[in-house]
Each structure stands twice: as C-alpha cells, then as structure tokens.
Coordinates of N, CA and C and ligand atoms in Angstrom, one line a residue:
X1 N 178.3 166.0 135.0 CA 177.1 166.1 134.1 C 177.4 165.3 132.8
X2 N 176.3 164.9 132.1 CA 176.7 163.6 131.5 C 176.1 164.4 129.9
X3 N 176.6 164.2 128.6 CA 176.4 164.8 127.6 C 174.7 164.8 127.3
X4 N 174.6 165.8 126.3 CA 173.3 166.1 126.3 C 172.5 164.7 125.5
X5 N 171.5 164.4 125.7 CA 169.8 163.4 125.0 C 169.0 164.2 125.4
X6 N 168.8 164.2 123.6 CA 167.1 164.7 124.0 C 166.2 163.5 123.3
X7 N 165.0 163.6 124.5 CA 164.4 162.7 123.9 C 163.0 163.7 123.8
X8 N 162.3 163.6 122.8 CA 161.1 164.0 121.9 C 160.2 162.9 122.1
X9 N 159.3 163.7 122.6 CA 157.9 163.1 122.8 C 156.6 164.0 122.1
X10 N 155.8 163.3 121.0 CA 155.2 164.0 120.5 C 153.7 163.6 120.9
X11 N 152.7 163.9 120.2 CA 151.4 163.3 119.8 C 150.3 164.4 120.0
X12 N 148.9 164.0 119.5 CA 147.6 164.8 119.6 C 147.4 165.0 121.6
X13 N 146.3 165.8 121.7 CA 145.5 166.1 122.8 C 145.6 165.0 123.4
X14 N 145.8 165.3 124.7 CA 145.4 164.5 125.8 C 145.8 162.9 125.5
X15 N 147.0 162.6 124.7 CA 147.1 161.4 124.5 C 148.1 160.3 126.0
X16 N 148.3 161.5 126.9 CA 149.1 160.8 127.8 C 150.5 161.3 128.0
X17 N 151.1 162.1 126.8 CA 152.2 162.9 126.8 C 153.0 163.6 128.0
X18 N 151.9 164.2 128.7 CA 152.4 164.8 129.7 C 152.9 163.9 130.9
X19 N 151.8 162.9 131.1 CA 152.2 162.4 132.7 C 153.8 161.1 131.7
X20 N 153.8 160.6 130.7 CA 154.7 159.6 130.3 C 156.2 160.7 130.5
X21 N 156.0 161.7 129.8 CA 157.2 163.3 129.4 C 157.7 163.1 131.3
X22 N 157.0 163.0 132.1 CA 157.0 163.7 133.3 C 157.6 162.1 134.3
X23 N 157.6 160.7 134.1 CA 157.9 159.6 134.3 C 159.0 159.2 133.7
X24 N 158.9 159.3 132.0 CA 160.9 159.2 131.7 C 161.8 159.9 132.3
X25 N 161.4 161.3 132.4 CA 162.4 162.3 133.0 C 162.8 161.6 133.8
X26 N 162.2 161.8 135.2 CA 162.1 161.5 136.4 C 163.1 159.7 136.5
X27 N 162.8 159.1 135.1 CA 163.6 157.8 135.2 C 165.1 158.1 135.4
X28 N 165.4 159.1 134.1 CA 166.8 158.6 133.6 C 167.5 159.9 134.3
X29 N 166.2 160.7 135.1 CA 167.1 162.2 135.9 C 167.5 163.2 134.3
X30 N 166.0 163.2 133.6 CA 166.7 164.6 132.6 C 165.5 165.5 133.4
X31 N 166.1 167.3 132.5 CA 164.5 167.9 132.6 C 164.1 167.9 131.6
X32 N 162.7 168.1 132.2 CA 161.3 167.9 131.3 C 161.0 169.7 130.7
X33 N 160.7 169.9 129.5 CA 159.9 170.4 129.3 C 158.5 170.7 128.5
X34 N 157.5 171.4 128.8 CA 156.0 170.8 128.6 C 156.0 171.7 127.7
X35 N 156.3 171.5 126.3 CA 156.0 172.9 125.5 C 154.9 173.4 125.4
X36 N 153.4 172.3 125.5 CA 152.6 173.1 125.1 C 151.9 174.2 126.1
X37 N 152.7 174.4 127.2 CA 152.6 175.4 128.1 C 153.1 177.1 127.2
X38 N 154.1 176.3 126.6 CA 154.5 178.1 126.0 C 153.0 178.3 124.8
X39 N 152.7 177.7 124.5 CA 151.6 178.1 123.5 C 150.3 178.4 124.4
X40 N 150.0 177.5 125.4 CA 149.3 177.7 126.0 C 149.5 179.6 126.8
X41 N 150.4 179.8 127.2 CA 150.9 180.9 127.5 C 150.7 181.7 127.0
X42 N 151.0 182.0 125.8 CA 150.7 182.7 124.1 C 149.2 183.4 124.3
X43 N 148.5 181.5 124.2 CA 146.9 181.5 124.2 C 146.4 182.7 125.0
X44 N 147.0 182.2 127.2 CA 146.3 183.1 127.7 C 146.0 184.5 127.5
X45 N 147.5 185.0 126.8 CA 147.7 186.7 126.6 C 146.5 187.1 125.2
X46 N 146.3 186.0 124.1 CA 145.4 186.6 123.3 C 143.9 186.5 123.7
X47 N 143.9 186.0 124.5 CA 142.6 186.0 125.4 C 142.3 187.3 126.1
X48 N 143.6 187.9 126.9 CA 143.5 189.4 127.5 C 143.5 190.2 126.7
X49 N 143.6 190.1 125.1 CA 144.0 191.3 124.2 C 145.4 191.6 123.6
X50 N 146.2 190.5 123.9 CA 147.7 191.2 123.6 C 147.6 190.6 121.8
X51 N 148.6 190.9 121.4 CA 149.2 190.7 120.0 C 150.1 189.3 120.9
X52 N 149.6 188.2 119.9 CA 150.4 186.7 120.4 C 151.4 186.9 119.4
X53 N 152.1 187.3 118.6 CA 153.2 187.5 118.3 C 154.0 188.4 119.3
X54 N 153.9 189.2 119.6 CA 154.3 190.1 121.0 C 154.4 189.2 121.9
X55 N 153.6 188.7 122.7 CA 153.3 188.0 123.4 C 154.4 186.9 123.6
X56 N 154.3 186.4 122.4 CA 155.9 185.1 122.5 C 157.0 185.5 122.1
X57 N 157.3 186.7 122.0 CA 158.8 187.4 121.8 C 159.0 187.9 123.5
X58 N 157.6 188.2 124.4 CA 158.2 188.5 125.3 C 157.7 187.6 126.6
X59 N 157.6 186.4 126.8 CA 157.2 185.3 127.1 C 158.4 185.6 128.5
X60 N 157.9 185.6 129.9 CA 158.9 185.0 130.7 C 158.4 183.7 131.3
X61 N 159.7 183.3 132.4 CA 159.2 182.0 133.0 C 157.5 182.4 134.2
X62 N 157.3 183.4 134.6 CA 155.9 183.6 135.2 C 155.0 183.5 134.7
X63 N 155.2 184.2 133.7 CA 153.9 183.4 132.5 C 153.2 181.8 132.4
X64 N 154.3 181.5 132.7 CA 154.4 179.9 132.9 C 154.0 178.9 133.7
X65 N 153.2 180.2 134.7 CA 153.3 179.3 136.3 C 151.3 180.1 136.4
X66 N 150.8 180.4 135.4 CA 149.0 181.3 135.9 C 148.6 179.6 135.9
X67 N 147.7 180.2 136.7 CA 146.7 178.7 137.1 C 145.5 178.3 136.3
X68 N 145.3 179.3 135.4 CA 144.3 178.9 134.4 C 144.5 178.3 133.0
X69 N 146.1 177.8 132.8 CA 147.0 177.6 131.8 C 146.0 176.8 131.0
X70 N 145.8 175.4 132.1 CA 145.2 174.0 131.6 C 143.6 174.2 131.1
X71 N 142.9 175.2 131.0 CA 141.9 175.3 131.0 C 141.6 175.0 129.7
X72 N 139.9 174.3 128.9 CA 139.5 174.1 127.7 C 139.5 175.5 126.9
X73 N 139.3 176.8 127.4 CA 139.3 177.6 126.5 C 140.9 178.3 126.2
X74 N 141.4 178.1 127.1 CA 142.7 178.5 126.9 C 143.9 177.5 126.0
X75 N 143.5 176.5 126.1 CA 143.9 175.1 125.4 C 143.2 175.1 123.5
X76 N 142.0 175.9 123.8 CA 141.7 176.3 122.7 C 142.4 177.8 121.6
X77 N 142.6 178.6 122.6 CA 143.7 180.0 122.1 C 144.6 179.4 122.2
X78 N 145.6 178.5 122.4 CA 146.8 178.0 121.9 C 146.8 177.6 120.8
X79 N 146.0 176.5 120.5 CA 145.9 175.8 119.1 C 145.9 176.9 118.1
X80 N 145.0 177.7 118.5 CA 144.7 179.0 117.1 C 146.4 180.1 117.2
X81 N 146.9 180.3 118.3 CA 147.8 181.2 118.1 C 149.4 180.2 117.4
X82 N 149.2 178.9 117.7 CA 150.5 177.7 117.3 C 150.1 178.2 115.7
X83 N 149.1 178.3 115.2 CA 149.2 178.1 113.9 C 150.1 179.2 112.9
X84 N 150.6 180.9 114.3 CA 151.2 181.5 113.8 C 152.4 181.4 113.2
X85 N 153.5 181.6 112.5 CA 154.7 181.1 111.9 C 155.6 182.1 112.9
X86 N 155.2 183.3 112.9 CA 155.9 184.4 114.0 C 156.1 183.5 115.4
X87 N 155.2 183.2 116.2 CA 154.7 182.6 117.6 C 155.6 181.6 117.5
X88 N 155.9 180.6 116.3 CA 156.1 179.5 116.4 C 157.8 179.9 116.7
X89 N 158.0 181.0 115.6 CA 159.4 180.9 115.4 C 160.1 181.8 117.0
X90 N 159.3 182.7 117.6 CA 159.9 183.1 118.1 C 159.8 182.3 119.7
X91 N 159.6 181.1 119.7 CA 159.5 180.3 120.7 C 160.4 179.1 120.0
X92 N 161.5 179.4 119.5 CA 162.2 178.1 118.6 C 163.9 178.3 119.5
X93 N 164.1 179.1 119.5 CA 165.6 179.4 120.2 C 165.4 178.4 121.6
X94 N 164.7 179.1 122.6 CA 164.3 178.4 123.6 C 164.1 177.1 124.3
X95 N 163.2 176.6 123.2 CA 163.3 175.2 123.1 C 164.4 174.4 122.9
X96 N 165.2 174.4 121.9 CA 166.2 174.1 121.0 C 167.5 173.7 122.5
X97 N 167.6 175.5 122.9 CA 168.8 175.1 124.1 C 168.8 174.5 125.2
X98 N 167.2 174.4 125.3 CA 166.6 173.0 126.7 C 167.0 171.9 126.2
X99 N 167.1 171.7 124.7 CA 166.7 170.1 124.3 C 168.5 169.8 124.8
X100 N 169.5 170.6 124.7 CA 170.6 170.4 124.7 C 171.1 170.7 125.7
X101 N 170.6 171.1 126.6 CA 171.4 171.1 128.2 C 172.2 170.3 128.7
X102 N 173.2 170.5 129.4 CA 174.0 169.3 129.7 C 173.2 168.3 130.7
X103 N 173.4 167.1 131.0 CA 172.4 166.0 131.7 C 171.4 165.5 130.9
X104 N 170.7 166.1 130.0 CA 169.3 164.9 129.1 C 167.9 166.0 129.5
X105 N 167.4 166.1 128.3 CA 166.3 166.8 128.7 C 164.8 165.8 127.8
X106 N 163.8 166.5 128.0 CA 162.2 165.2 127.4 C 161.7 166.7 127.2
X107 N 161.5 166.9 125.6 CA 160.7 167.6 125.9 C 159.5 167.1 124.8
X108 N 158.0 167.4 125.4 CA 156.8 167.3 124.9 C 156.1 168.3 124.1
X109 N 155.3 167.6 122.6 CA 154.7 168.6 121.9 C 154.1 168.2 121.1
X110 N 154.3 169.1 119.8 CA 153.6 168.5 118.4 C 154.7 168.7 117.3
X111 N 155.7 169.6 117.4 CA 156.9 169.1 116.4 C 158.2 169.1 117.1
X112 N 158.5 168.6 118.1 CA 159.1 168.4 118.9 C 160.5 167.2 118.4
X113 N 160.3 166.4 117.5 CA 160.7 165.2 116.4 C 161.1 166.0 115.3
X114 N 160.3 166.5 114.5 CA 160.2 167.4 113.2 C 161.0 168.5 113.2
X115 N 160.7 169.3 113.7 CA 160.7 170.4 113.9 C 162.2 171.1 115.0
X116 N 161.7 171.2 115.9 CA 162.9 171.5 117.1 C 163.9 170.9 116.5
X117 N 163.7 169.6 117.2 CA 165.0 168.6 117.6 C 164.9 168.0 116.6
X118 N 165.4 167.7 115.1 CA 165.0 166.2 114.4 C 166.3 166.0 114.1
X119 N 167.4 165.8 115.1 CA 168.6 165.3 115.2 C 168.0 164.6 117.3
X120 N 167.1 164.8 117.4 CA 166.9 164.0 118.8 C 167.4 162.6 118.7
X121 N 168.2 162.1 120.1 CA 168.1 161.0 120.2 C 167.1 159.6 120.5
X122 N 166.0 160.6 121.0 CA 165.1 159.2 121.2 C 163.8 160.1 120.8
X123 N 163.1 159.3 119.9 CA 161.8 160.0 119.5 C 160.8 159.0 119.5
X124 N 159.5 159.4 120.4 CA 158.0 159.0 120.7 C 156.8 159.3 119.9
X125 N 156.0 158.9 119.5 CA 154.8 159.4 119.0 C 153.7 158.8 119.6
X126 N 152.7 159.2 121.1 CA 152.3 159.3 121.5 C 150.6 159.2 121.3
X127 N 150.1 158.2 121.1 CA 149.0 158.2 120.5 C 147.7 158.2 121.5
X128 N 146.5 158.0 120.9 CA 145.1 157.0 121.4 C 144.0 157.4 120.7
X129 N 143.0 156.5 120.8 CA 142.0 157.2 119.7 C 141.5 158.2 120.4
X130 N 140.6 159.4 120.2 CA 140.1 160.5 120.0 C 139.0 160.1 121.3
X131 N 138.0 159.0 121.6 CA 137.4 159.0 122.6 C 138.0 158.7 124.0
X132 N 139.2 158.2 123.9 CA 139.6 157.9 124.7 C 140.6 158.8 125.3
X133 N 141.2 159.5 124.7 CA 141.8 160.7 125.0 C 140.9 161.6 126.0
X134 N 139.3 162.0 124.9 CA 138.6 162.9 125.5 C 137.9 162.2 127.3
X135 N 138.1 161.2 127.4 CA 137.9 160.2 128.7 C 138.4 160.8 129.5
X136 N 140.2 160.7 128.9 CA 140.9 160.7 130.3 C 141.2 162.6 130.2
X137 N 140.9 163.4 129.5 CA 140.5 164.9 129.3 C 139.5 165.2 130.3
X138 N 138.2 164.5 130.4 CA 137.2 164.9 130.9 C 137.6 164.6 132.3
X139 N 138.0 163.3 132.7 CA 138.4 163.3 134.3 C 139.2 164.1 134.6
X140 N 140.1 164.3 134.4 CA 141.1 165.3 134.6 C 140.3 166.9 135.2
X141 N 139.8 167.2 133.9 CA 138.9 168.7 134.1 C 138.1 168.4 135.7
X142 N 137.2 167.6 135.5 CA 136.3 167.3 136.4 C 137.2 167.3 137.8
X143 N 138.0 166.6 137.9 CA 138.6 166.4 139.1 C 139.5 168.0 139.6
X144 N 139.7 168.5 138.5 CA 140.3 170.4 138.8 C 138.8 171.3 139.4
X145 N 137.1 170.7 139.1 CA 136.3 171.3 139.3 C 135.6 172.0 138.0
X146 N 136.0 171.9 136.9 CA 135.8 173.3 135.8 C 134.3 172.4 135.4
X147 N 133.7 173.3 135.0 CA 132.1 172.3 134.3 C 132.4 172.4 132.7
X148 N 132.6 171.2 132.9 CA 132.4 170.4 131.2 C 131.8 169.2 130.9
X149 N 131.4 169.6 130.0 CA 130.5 167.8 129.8 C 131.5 166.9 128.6
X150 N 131.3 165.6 129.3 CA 132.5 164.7 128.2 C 132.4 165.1 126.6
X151 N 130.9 165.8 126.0 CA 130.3 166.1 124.7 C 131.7 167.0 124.2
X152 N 131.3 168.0 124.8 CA 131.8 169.3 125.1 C 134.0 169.1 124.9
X153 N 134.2 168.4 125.3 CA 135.6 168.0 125.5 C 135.7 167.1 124.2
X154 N 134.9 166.1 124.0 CA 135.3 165.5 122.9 C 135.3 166.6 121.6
X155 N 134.9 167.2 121.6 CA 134.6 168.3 121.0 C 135.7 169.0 120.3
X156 N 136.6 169.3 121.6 CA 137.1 170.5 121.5 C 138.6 169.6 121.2
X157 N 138.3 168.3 121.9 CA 140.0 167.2 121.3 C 140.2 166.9 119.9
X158 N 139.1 166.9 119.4 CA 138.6 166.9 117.7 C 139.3 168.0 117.0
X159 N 138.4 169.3 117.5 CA 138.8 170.5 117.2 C 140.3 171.1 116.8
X160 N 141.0 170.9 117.9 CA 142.3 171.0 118.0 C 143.4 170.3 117.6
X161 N 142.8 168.6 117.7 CA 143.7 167.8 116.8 C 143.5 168.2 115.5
X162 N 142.4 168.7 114.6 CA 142.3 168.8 113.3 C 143.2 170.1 112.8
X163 N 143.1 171.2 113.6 CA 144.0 172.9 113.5 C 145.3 171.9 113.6
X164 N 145.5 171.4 114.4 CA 147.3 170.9 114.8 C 147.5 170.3 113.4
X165 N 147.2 169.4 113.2 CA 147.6 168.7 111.9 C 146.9 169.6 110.5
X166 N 146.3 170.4 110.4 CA 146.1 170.9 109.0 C 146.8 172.1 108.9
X167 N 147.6 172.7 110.0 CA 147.8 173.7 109.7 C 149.6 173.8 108.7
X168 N 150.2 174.2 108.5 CA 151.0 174.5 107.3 C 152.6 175.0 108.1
X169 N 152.8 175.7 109.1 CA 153.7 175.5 110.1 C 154.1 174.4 111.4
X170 N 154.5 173.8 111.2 CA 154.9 172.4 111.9 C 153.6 171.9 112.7
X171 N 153.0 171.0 110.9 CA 152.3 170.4 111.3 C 152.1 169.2 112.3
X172 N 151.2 168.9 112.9 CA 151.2 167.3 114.0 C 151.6 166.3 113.4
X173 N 152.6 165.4 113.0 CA 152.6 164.4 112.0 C 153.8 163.5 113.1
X174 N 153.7 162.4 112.4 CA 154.9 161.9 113.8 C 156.0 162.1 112.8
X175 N 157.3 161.8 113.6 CA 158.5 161.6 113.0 C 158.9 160.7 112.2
X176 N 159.8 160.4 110.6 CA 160.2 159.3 110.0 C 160.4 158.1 111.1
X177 N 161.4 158.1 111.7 CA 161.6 157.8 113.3 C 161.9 157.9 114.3
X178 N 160.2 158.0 114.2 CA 159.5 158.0 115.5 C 158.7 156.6 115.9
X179 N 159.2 156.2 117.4 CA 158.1 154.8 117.6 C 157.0 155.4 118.5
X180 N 156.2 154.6 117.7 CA 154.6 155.0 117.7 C 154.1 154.1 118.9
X181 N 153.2 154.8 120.0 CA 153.0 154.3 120.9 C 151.0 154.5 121.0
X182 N 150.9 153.6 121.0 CA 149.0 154.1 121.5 C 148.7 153.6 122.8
X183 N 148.3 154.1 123.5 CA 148.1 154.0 124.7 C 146.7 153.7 124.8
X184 N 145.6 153.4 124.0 CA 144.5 153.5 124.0 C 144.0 152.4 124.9
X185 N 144.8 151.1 124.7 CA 144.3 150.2 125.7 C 145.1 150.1 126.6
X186 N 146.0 150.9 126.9 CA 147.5 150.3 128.3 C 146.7 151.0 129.5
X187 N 147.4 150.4 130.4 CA 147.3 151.5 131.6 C 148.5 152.4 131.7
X188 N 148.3 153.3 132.4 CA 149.5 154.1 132.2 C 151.0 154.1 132.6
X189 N 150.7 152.7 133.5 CA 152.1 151.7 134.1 C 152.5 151.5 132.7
X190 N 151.7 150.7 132.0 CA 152.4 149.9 130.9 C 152.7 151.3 129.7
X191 N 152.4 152.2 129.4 CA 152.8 153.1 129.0 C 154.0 153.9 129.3
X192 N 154.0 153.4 130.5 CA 155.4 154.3 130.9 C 156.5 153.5 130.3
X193 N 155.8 152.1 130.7 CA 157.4 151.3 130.5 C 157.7 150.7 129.1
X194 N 157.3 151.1 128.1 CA 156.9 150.6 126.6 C 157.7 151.8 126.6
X195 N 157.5 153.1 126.8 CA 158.1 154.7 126.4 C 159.8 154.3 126.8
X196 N 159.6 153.8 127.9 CA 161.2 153.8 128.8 C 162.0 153.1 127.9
X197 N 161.3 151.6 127.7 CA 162.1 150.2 127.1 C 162.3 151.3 125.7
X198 N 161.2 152.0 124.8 CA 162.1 152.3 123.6 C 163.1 153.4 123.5
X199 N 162.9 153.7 124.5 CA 164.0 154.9 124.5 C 165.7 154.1 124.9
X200 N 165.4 153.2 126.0 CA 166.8 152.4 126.3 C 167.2 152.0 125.0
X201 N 166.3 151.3 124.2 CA 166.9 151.0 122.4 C 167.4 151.8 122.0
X202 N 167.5 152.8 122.3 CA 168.3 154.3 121.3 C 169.5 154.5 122.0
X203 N 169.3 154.3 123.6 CA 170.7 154.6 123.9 C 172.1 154.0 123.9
X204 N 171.8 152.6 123.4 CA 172.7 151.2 123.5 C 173.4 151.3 122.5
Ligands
CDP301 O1 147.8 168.9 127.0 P1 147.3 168.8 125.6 O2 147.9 167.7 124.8 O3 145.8 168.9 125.5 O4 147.8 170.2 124.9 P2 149.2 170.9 125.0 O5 150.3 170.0 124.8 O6 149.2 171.7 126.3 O7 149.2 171.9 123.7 C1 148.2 172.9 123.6 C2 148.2 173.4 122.1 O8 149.5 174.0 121.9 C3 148.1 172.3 121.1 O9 146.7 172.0 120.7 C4 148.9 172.8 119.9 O10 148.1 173.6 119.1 C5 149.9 173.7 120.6 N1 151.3 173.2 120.6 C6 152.0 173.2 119.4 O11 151.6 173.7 118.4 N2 153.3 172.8 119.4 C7 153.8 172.2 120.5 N3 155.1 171.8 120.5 C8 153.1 172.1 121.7 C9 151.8 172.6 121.7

C-alpha cells in the first residue's frame, strides 16, 4: 500500500465533479468519496422529520445507498441542512480519515480544499457557468425519469449555488491553491484529462 494523497475536488452544482472524482480515482487506483452524498443523506432524514443534527451524528453507510439520494428535492434539503455548523461538524471526523487511508483517496465537495483536507495534496476547483451545469443537470434527471423542466433545474442550481456560497460555515469558495478548471466548453474526455495532467503536477 502506497502512502496516503488526497486529492480534493471541489466546485458548485452539477459542475462535473462527480463523473471527473469517479475517472481520477479509477486512474491512479485511489477511493473515491462523494461527500455530497452525506449531506444529501442528512437532507433525506429532514425530509422524514428527523432532527439533521441527529441525523449526522447517527449517519451509517445504508443511509448511503436510498435511491432517492439524487433527487432535486432532496439535493435541495442538503444545501439547507450543510448550512448547519452541528451537521457539518459532526460529518468532519469521517471524512478527514478517508482523505488519509493508506493507497490515495478523491474526495468531492464544497470545502473539501478549505475545510477537510487544506493540507491535500492535489486540489481542483471544478467549475462551469450556471446554464450549462443546469444542461447537463436536466439530462441526467430526465434520463433517471423524474419530471423536471430545464426552468425548474436551472432554478434550483442557482438556488443552491447561492445557500453554498453565502452561508458562514465552509463556505463554496475555491482553495488559495486550487487549479481552476471550467468545463463549460470541454467534453468530458478533455476534462478528465486537464484534472489528471494537474494533479500529476503535484505529484512530481
Ligand atoms: O451533485 P451536486 O453537485 O448537485 O450536489 P452534491 O455534491 O451532491 O451536494 C449536495 C449539497 O450538499 C450541496 O448543494 C451542498 O449544500 C452540500 N455539500 C456541502 O455543503 N459540502 C460538501 N462537501 C458536499 C456537499
């Protein structure tokens, strides 16, 4: 097993994070983790009624695996429960000892640079403008079946990017350095490999 890298991948909604997070790994053989699943997670439980401070003190890995994780309203109770300082903090241990596992881990977020890891060795900031995001948001939904209209989504990528970044507990902001990637015109070949090539710069 080869010493721990973590590499930090940040950025807004739907910028590409997940499938690039899910293509480095896979390059250099680390694990991936999708943080905004734990919030998302969070989300689902304040949707059934629980206390989301409860909720992410008692977070297991099943939680992790409901099939309605990705959904626009549930993606919407995340953003509102991340703004907790409790939720945030009691989802901080966790993260921290993935980022450090032995073999290399990626993990994806919004303070993931900042916040978690800001001793990571390779740090991303994951961009695209805001229609273009809500594009490749809408296809996605569409192709799961859920009825949304692109309005509707752009909407809600607005929505969430604005909570993420105004709020006052690890806000969305990229990292001092962090290389900034916009994806707005690449395909997502050339996104993978722009992420890859900067990350090899860190490792040399
Ligand atoms: O997939 P998408 O980029 O739309 O969202 P996500 O990464 O699943 O995150 C859902 C929500 O969780 C975000 O809008 C943030 O409010 C929150 N989040 C966070 O605050 N910190 C993280 N490290 C990851 C997600």
């Amino acid at each position: 097993m080869s010493a721990p890298f973590t590499i930090a991948i940040d950025g807004p909604a739907a910028a590409g994070k997940g499938t690039i997070s899910k293509a480095v790994a896979a390059h250099f053989g680390f694990a991936h983790l999708d943080t905004g699943l734990l919030y998302r997670a969070v989300g689902a439980k304040l949707l059934l009624g629980m206390d989301p401070v409860v909720a992410a003190r008692t977070l297991t890995a099943e939680d992790l695996q409901g099939g309605d994780l990705r959904s626009p309203e549930v993606a919407q109770a995340a953003s509102k429960v991340a703004v907790i300082g409790e939720v945030r903090a009691a989802l901080l241990d966790f993260q921290r000892s993935f980022a450090r596992r032995a073999g290399g881990a990626v993990l994806d977020g919004r303070d993931i640079g900042t916040v978690i890891c800001p001793n990571a060795e390779a740090k991303l900031f994951v961009t695209a403008r805001a229609e273009v995001r809500a594009d490749r948001r809408f296809a996605e939904l569409n192709a799961a079946g859920a009825a949304v209209s692109r309005a509707q989504v752009l909407a809600d990528v607005k929505e969430r990017d604005a909570r993420d970044r105004e709020r006052a507990a690890a806000p969305l902001i990229p990292a001092q350095d962090a290389v900034e990637i916009d994806t707005s015109d690449m395909s997502i070949e050339d996104a993978i490999a722009a992420a890859i090539a900067a990350i090899e710069a860190r490792r040399s």
